[in-house]
Coordinates of C-alpha atoms in Angstrom, one line a residue:
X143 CA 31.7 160.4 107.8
X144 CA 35.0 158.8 107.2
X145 CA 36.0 159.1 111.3
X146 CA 32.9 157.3 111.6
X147 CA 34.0 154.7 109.6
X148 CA 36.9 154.1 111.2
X149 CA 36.0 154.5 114.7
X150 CA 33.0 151.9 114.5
X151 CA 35.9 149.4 112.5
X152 CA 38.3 150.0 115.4
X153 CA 35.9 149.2 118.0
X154 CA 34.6 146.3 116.1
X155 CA 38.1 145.3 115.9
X156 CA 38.7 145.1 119.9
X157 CA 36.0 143.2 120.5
X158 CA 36.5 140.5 118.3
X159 CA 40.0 140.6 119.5
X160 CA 39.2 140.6 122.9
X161 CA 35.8 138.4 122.8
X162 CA 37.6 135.6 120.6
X163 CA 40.3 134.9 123.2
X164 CA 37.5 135.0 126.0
X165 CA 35.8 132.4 124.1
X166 CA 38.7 130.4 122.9
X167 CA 39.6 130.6 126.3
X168 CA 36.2 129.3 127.5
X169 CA 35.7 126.9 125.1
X170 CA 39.2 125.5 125.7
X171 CA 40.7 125.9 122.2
X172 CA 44.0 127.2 123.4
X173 CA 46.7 124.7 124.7
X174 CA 48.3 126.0 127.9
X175 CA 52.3 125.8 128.6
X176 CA 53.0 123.3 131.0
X177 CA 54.2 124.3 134.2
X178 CA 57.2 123.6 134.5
X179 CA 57.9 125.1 131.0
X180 CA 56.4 128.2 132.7
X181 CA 58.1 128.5 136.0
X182 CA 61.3 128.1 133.9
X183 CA 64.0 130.7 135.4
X184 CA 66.4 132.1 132.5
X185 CA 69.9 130.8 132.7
X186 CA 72.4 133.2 134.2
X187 CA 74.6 134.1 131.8
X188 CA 78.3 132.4 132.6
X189 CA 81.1 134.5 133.1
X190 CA 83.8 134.4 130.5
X191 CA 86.8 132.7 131.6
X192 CA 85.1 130.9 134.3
X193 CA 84.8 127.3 134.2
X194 CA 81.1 126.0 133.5
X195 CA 80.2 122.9 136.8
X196 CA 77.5 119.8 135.3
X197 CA 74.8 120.0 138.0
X198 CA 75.4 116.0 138.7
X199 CA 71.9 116.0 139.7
X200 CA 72.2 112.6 137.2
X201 CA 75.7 111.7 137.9
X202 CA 75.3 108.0 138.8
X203 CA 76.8 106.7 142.2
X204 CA 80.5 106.5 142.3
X205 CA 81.8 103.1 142.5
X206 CA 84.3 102.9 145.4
X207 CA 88.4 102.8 143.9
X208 CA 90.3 99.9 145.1
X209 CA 93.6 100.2 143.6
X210 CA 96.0 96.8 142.5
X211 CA 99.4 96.6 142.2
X212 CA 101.4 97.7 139.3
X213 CA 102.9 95.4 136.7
X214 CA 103.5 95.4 132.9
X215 CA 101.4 95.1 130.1
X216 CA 102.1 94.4 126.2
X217 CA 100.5 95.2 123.1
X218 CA 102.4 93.5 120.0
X219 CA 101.2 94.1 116.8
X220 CA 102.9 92.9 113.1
X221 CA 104.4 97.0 113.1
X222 CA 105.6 97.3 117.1
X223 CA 105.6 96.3 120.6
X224 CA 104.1 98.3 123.3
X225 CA 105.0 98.2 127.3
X226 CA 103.0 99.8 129.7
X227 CA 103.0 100.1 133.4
X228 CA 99.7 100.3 134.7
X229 CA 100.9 102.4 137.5
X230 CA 99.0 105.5 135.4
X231 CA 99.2 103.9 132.2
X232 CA 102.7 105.5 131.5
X233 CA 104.5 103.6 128.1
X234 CA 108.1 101.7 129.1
X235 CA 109.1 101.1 125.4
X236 CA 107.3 101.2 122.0
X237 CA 109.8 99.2 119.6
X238 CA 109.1 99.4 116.0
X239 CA 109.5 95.8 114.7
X240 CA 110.7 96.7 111.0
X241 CA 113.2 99.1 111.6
X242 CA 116.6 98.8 113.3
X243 CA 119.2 101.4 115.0
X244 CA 121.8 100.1 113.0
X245 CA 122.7 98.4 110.0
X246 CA 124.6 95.5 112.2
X247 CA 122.8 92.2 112.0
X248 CA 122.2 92.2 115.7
X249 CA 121.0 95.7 116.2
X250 CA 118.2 96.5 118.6
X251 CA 114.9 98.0 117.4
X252 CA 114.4 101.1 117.4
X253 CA 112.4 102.1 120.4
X254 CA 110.0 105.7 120.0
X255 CA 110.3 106.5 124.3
X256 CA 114.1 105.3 125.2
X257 CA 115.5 104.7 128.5
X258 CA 115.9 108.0 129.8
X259 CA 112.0 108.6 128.8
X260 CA 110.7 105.6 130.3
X261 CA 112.2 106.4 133.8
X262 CA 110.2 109.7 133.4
X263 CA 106.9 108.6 132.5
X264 CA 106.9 108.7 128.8
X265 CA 102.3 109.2 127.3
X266 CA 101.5 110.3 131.1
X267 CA 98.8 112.1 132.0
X268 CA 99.0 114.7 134.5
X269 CA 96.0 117.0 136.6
X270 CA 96.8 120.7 137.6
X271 CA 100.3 119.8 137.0
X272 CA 100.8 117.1 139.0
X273 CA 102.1 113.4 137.5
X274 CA 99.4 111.3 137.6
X275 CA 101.5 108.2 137.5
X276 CA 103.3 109.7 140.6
X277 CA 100.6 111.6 142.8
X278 CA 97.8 108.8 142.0
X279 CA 97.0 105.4 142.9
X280 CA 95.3 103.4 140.1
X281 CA 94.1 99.6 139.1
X282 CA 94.5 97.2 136.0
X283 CA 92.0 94.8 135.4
X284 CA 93.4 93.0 131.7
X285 CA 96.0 90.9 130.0
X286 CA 98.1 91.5 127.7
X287 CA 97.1 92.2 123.9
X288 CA 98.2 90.6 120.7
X289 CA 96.8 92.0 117.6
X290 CA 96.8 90.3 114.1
X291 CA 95.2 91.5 110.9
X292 CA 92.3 94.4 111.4
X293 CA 91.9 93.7 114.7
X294 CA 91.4 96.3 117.3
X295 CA 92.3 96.4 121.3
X296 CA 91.3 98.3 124.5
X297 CA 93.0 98.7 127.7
X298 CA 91.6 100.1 130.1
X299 CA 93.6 102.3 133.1
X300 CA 91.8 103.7 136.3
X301 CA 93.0 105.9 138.7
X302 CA 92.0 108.6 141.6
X303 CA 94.3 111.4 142.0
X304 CA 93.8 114.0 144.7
X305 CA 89.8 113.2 144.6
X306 CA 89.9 113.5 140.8
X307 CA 89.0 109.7 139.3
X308 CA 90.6 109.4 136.2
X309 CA 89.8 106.4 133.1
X310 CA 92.5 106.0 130.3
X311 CA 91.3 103.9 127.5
X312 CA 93.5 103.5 125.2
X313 CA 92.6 101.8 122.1
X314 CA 95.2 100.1 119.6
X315 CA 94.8 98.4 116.4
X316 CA 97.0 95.9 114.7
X317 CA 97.8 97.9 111.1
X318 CA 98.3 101.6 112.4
X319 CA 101.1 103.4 114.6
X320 CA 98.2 105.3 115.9
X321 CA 96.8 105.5 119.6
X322 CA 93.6 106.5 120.5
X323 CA 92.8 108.1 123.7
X324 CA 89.9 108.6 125.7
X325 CA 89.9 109.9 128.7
X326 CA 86.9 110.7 131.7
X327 CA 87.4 112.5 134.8
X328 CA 85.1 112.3 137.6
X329 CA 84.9 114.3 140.6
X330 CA 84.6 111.9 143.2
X331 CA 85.0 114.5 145.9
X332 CA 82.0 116.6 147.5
X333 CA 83.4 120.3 146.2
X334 CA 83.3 121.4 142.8
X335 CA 86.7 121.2 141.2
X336 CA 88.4 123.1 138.1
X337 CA 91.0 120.8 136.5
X338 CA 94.0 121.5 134.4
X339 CA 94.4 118.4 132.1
X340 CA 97.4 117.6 130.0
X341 CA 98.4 114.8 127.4
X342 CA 102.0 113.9 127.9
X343 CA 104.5 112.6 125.6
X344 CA 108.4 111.9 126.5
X345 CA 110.6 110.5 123.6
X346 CA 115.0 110.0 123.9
X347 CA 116.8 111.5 121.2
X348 CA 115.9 109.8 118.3
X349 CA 119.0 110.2 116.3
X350 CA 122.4 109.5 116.9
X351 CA 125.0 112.2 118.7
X352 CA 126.9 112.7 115.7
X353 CA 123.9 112.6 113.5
X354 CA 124.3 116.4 112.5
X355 CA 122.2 116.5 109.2
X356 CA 119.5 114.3 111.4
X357 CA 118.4 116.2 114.8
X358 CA 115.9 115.7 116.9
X359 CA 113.5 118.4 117.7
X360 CA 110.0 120.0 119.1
X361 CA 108.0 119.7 116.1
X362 CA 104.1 121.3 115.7
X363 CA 101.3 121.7 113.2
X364 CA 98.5 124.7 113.9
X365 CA 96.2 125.7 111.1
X366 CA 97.3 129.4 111.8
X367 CA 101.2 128.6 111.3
X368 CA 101.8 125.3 109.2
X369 CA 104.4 123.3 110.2
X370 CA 107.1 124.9 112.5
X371 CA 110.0 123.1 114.3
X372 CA 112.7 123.8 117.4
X373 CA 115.6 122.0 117.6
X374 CA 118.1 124.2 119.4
X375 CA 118.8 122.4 122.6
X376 CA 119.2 125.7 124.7
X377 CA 115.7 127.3 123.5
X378 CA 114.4 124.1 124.4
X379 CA 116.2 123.7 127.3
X380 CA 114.4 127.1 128.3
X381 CA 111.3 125.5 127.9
X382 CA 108.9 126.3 125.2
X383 CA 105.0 127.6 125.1
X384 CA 102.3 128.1 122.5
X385 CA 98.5 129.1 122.2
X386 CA 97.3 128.0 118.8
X387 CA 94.8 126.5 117.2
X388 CA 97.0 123.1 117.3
X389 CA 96.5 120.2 114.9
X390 CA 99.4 118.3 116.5
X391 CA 102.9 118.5 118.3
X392 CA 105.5 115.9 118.8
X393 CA 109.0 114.8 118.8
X394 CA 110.5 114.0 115.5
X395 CA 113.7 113.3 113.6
X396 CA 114.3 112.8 109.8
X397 CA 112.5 109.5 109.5
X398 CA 110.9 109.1 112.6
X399 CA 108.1 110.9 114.5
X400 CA 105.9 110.5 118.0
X401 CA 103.3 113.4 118.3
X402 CA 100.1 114.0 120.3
X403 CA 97.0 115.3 118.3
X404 CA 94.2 116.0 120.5
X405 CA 90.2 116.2 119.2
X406 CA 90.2 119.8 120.4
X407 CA 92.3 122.3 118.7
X408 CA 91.6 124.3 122.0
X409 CA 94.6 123.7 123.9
X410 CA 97.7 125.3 124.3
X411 CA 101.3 123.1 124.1
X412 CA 104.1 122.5 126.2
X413 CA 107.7 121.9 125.2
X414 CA 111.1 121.5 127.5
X415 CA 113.9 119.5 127.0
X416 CA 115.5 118.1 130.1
X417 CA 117.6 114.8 131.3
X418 CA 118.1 113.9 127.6
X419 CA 114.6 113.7 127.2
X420 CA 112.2 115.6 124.8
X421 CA 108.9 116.2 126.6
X422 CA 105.7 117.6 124.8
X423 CA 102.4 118.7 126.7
X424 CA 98.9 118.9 125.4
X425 CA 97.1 121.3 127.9
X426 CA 93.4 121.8 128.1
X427 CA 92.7 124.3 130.7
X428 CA 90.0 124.3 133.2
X429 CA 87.8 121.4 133.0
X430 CA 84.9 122.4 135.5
X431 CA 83.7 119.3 137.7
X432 CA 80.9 119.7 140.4
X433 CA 80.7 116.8 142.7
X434 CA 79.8 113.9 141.1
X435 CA 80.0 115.5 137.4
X436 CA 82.2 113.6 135.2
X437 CA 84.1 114.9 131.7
X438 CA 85.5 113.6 128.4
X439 CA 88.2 114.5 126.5
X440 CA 90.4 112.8 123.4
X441 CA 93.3 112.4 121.4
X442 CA 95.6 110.4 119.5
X443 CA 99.1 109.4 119.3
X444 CA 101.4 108.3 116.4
X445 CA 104.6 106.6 117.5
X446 CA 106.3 105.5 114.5
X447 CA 107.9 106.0 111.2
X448 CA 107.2 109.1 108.6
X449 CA 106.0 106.7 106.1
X450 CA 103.1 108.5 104.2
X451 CA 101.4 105.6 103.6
X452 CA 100.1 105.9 107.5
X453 CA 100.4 109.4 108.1
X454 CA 98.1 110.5 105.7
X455 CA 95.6 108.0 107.4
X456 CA 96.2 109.1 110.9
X457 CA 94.2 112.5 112.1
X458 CA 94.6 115.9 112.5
X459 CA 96.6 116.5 109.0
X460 CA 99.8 114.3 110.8
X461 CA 100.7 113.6 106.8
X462 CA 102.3 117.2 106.7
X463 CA 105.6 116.0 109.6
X464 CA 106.8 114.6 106.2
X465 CA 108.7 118.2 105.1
X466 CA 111.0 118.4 101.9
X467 CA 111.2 122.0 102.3
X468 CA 111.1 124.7 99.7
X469 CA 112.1 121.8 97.0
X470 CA 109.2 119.4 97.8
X471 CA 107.0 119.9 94.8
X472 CA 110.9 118.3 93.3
X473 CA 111.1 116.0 96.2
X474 CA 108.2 114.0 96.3
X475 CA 107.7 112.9 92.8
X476 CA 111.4 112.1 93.0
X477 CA 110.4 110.0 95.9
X478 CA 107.7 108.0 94.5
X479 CA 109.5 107.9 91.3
X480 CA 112.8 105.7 93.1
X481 CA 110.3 103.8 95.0
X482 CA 108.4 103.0 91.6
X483 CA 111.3 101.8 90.2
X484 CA 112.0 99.6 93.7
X485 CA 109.6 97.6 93.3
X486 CA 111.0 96.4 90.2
X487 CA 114.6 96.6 90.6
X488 CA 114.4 95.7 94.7
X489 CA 117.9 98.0 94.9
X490 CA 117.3 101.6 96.0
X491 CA 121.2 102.4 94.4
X492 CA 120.1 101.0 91.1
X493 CA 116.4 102.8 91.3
X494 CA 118.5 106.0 91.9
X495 CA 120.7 105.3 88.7
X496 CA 117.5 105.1 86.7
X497 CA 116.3 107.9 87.8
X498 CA 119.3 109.9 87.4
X499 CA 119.5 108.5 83.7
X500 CA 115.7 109.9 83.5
X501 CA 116.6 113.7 84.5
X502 CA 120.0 113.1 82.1
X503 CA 117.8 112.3 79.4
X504 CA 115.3 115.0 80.4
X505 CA 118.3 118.0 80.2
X506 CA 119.9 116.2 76.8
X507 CA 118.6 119.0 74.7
X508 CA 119.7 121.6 77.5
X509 CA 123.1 120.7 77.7
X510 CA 123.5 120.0 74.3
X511 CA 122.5 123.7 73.7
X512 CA 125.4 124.4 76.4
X513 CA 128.0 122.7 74.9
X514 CA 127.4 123.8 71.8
X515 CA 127.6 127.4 73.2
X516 CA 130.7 126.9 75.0
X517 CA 132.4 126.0 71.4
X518 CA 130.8 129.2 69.7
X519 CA 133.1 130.7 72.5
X520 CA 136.0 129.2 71.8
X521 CA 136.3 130.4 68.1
X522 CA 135.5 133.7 69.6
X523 CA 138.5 134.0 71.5
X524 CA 141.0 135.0 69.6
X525 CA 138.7 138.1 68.1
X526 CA 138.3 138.8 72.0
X527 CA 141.4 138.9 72.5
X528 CA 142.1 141.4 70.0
X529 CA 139.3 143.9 71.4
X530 CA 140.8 143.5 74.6
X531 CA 144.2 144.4 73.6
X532 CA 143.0 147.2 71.3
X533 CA 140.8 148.7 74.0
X534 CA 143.3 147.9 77.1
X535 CA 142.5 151.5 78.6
X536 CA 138.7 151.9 78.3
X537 CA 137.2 149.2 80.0
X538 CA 133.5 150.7 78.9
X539 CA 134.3 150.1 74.9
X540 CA 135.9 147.4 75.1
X541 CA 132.7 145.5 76.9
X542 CA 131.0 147.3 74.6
X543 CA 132.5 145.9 71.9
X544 CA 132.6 142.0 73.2
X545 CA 128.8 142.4 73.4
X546 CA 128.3 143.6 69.9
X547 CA 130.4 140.5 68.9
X548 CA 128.3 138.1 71.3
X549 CA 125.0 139.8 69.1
X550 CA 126.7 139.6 65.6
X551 CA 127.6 135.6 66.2
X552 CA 124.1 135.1 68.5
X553 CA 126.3 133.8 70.7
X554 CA 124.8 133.4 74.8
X555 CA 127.7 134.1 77.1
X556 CA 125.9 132.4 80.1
X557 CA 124.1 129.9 77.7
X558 CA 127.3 126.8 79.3
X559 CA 126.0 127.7 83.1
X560 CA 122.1 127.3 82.3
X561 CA 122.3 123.3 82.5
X562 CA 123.5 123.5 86.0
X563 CA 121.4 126.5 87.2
X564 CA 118.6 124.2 86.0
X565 CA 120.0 121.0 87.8
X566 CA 120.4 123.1 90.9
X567 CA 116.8 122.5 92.4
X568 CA 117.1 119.2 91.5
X569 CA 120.0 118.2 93.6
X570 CA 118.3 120.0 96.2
X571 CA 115.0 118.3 95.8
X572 CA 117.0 115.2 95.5
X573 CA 118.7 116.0 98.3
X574 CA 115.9 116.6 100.5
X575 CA 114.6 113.1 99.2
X576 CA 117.2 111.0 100.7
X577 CA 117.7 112.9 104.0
X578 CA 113.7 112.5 104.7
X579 CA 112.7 109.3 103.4
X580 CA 112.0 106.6 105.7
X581 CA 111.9 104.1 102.9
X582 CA 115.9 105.4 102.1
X583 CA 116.9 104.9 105.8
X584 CA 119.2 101.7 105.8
X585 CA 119.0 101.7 101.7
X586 CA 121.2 99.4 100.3
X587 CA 123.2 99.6 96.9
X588 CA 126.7 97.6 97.0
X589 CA 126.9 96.5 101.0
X590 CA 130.0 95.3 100.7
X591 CA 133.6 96.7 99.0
X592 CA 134.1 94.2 96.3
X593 CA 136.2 91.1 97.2
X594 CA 136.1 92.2 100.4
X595 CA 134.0 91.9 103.5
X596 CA 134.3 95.5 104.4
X597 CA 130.5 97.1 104.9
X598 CA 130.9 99.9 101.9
X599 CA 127.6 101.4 100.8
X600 CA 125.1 99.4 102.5
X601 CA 123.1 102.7 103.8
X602 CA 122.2 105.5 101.1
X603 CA 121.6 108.1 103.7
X604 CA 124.3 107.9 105.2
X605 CA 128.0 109.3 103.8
X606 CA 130.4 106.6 102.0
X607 CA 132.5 104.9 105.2
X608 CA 135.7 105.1 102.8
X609 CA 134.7 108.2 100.8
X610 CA 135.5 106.2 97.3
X611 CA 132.2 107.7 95.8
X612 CA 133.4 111.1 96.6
X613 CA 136.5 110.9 95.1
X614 CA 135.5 109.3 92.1
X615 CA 133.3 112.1 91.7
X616 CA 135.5 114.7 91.7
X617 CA 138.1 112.8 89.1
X618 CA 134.5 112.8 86.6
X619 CA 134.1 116.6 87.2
X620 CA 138.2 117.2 87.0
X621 CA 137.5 115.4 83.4
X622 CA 134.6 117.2 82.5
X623 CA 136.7 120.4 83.0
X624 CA 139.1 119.2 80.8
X625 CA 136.9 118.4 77.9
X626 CA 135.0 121.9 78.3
X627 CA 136.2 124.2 76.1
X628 CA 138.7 126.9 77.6
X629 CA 137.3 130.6 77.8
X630 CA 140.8 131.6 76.6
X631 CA 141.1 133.6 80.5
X632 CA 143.7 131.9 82.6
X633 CA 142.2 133.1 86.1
X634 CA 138.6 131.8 85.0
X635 CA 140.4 128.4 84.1
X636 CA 141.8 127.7 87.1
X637 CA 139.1 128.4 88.9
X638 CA 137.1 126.0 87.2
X639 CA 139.9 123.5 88.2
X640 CA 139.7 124.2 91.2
X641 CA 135.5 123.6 91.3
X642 CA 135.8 119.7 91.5
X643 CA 138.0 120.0 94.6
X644 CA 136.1 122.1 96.5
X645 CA 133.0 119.6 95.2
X646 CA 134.9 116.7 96.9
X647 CA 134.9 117.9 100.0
X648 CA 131.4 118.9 100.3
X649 CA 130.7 115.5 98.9
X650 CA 132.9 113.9 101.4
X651 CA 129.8 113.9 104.7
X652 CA 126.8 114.1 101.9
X653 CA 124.0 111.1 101.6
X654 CA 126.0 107.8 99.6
X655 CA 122.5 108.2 97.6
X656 CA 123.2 111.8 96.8
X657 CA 126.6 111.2 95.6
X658 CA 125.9 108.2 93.2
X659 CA 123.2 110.2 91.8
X660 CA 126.0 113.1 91.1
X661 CA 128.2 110.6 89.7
X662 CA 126.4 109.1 87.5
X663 CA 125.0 112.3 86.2
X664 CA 128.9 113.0 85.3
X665 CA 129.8 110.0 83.9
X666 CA 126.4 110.4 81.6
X667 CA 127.5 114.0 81.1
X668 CA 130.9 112.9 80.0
X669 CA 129.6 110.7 77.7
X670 CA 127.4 113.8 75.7
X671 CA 130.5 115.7 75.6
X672 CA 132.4 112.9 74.0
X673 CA 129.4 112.2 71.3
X674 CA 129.6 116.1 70.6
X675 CA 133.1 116.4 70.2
X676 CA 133.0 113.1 68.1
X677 CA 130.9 114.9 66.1
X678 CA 132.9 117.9 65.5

């Protein structure tokens, strides 16, 4: 009875399946697919690694190239001024208007592409590896630009190289170092074309020759390995080549930096240094172009100085070329700190007194502790001595015993070297503060020796011209070692005697900045000991 059931429900089932659509179909209740939706082929799947070709079934007709002769064209904003040839849109110079080469009065600007670079085509663009500026003909149709305020510019460059019709519009604007690119290639022949496309950059050195503690070098951000850098000239010389997801890669020095960062992080970078001239590529591989088809890509440059204040507003996380190594979470406070007190004082020399009499004031209690420990070691001396003459043959007991007098007088043995270990990160921090700060470049404190007209310490960054500072220096440590209490062991004393000679010397190519901050922290340090002393 139940089969029954169930056979005379499945039946009924079918035909109301089967009669509805008949009727629906009848009655016109069901929409049909259009035909074109219907006759539809499935894509063929792409191959990988090939390059995908635009139908340019669309493409609109291709205006016929007429090419004009090259000349110059300016941009000048309030922060530089920009030549260009239009021959390929290649840059001739890119001066920075606030910031000299020297500290003479009539020292040229500093200029981000440099002779050598300009003769080789410094922000070129080149296709399958050929120069564009070289291999192509192109046309200018513009003027020059001045830019005031907020204001924003365009030029625009066209070319044709090898059938390949390139467009370089560069856009500008008056309050940013930054560059934006965009760029469209359109096959303008009748086959279908893959193209290699690369962002060119060419920069001189950007320090001087004898520059040591300020090289230039190949530097690159990728989200897989931070910041990285190459600055030996061979390895460079080589030629150098990366794959990464890249943010950015440029030429930099301490304060100064000129990078491309392209939209896509797809692209692999080029480095080689040759003819004096640092050259960086920005490779996107195998752009497909069928006849007719055209193709975008972007990117941006930043030609000017590591200030933060316009890194951090340019793309592609350019905000991280300003490095303060392992000591930055010392270094930048310290930075904005001297510039805080700048503002105020308008003297970097005397902004880096204050701050040194800030971290003095900071370690008061810390060196006091020291001081204090290096007396408790004094009166200990003579009862060391005794232990050492009573146990001259069993070295064992007799540190055995000094310790059990260091615990029965709570005395720290290393409690007079903690102030220094602790200031040791700081003059590192501080250190990397000077010799990567833009705003120190060209700092200056005294800029002439008094009653004279001798240039003395009219650039912090740079070493003292008649090494006065370093000297001085090392007569405040020579005192400090003469007011520290004596360990009572000849060999130890001389050696600390000898400490502020060797300090000289090192002193003697350090940062001006550096050394006035070490000073000062001696003369304040000298001035503790004296209260304590006082005291006792």
């Amino acid at each position: 009875m139940d089969n029954k059931r169930i056979m005379i429900a499945v039946v009924l089932c079918l035909l109301v399946t089967v009669g509805w659509n008949y009727l629906a179909d009848y009655m016109g209740w069901i929409s049909k697919q259009p035909v074109a939706q219907q006759q539809a082929a499935p894509a063929a799947p792409q191959e990988a690694g090939q390059p995908s070709f635009d139908s340019g079934m669309d493409a609109p007709a291709i205006v016929e190239f007429k090419p004009t002769e090259g000349r110059e064209v300016t941009v000048s904003t309030p922060l530089y001024t920009a030549t260009f040839h239009s021959q390929g849109g290649v840059l001739k110079s890119f001066t920075l208007n606030d910031y000299k080469e020297t500290i003479a009065e009539y020292s040229p600007l500093v200029d981000m592409v440099g002779e050598a670079a300009a003769n080789l085509g410094a922000l070129g663009v080149m296709l399958d590896g050929k120069r564009s500026w070289v291999e192509g003909q192109w046309s200018f149709e513009g003027d020059n630009l001045a830019l005031q305020g907020e204001k924003s510019g365009l030029l625009v460059f066209t070319g044709e190289v090898e059938g390949i019709r390139v467009v370089r519009e560069l856009h500008f604007f008056a309050d940013s170092y930054v560059v934006k690119e965009k760029i469209r290639l359109l096959n303008a022949g009748e086959t279908p074309r893959s193209v290699r496309l690369d962002f060119t950059l060419g920069a001189s050195s950007l320090s001087g020759p004898e520059d040591k503690y300020n090289p230039t070098k190949v530097a690159w951000f990728s989200d897989s390995e931070g910041l990285d850098s190459e600055a030996d000239a061979k390895d460079l010389e080589a030629g150098l080549a990366k794959r990464l997801p890249l943010l950015w890669a440029g030429v930099e020095s301490n304060y100064f930096l000129a990078a491309i960062a392209p939209e896509s992080t797809d692209v692999a970078m080029k480095a080689k240094f040759q003819y004096g001239v640092y050259r960086v590529a920005v490779e996107h591989n195998a752009l497909g172009l069928a006849p007719g088809a055209e193709v975008e890509a972007g990117t941006s440059y930043y030609l000017g100085p590591k200030l933060s204040m316009h890194l951090e507003k340019a793309p592609n996380l350019l905000g991280s070329a300003v490095d303060y190594g392992f000591f930055s979470i010392l270094a930048r406070p310290m930075v904005e700190m001297i510039n805080f007190f700048h503002k105020y004082v308008n003297n970097y020399g005397v902004a880096i007194i204050i701050l040194t009499i800030l971290i003095k004031l900071a370690f008061w209690p810390l060196s006091h502790k020291s001081y204090k420990s290096m007396e408790q070691m004094k009166k200990l001396q003579p009862m060391m001595q005794k232990i050492r003459e009573k146990y001259a043959d069993d070295r064992e007991k007799q540190n055995q015993e000094v310790m059990n007098l260091y615990k029965t007088y709570k005395v720290n043995p290393a409690g007079g070297c903690l102030p220094v270990l602790v200031q040791i990160p700081v003059f590192f921090g501080l250190y990397q503060a000077l010799m990567n700060s833009i705003e120190l470049r060209h700092a200056s404190f005294i800029h002439n020796l008094p009653f004279t007209d001798y240039v003395w310490l009219a650039d912090l960054s740079v070493a003292d011209p008649f090494y006065i500072t370093p000297v001085v220096m090392g007569l405040t440590m020579l005192l400090q070692q003469l007011m520290t209490p004596s360990s009572g062991d000849p060999l130890q004393r001389k050696m600390m005697l000898m400490l502020p000679v060797v300090f000289t010397f090192m002193f003697l190519s350090f940062p001006s900045g550096l050394v006035v901050y070490w000073l000062v922290n001696n003369v304040l340090s000298i001035f503790q000991q004296w209260l304590m002393l006082r005291k006792a």
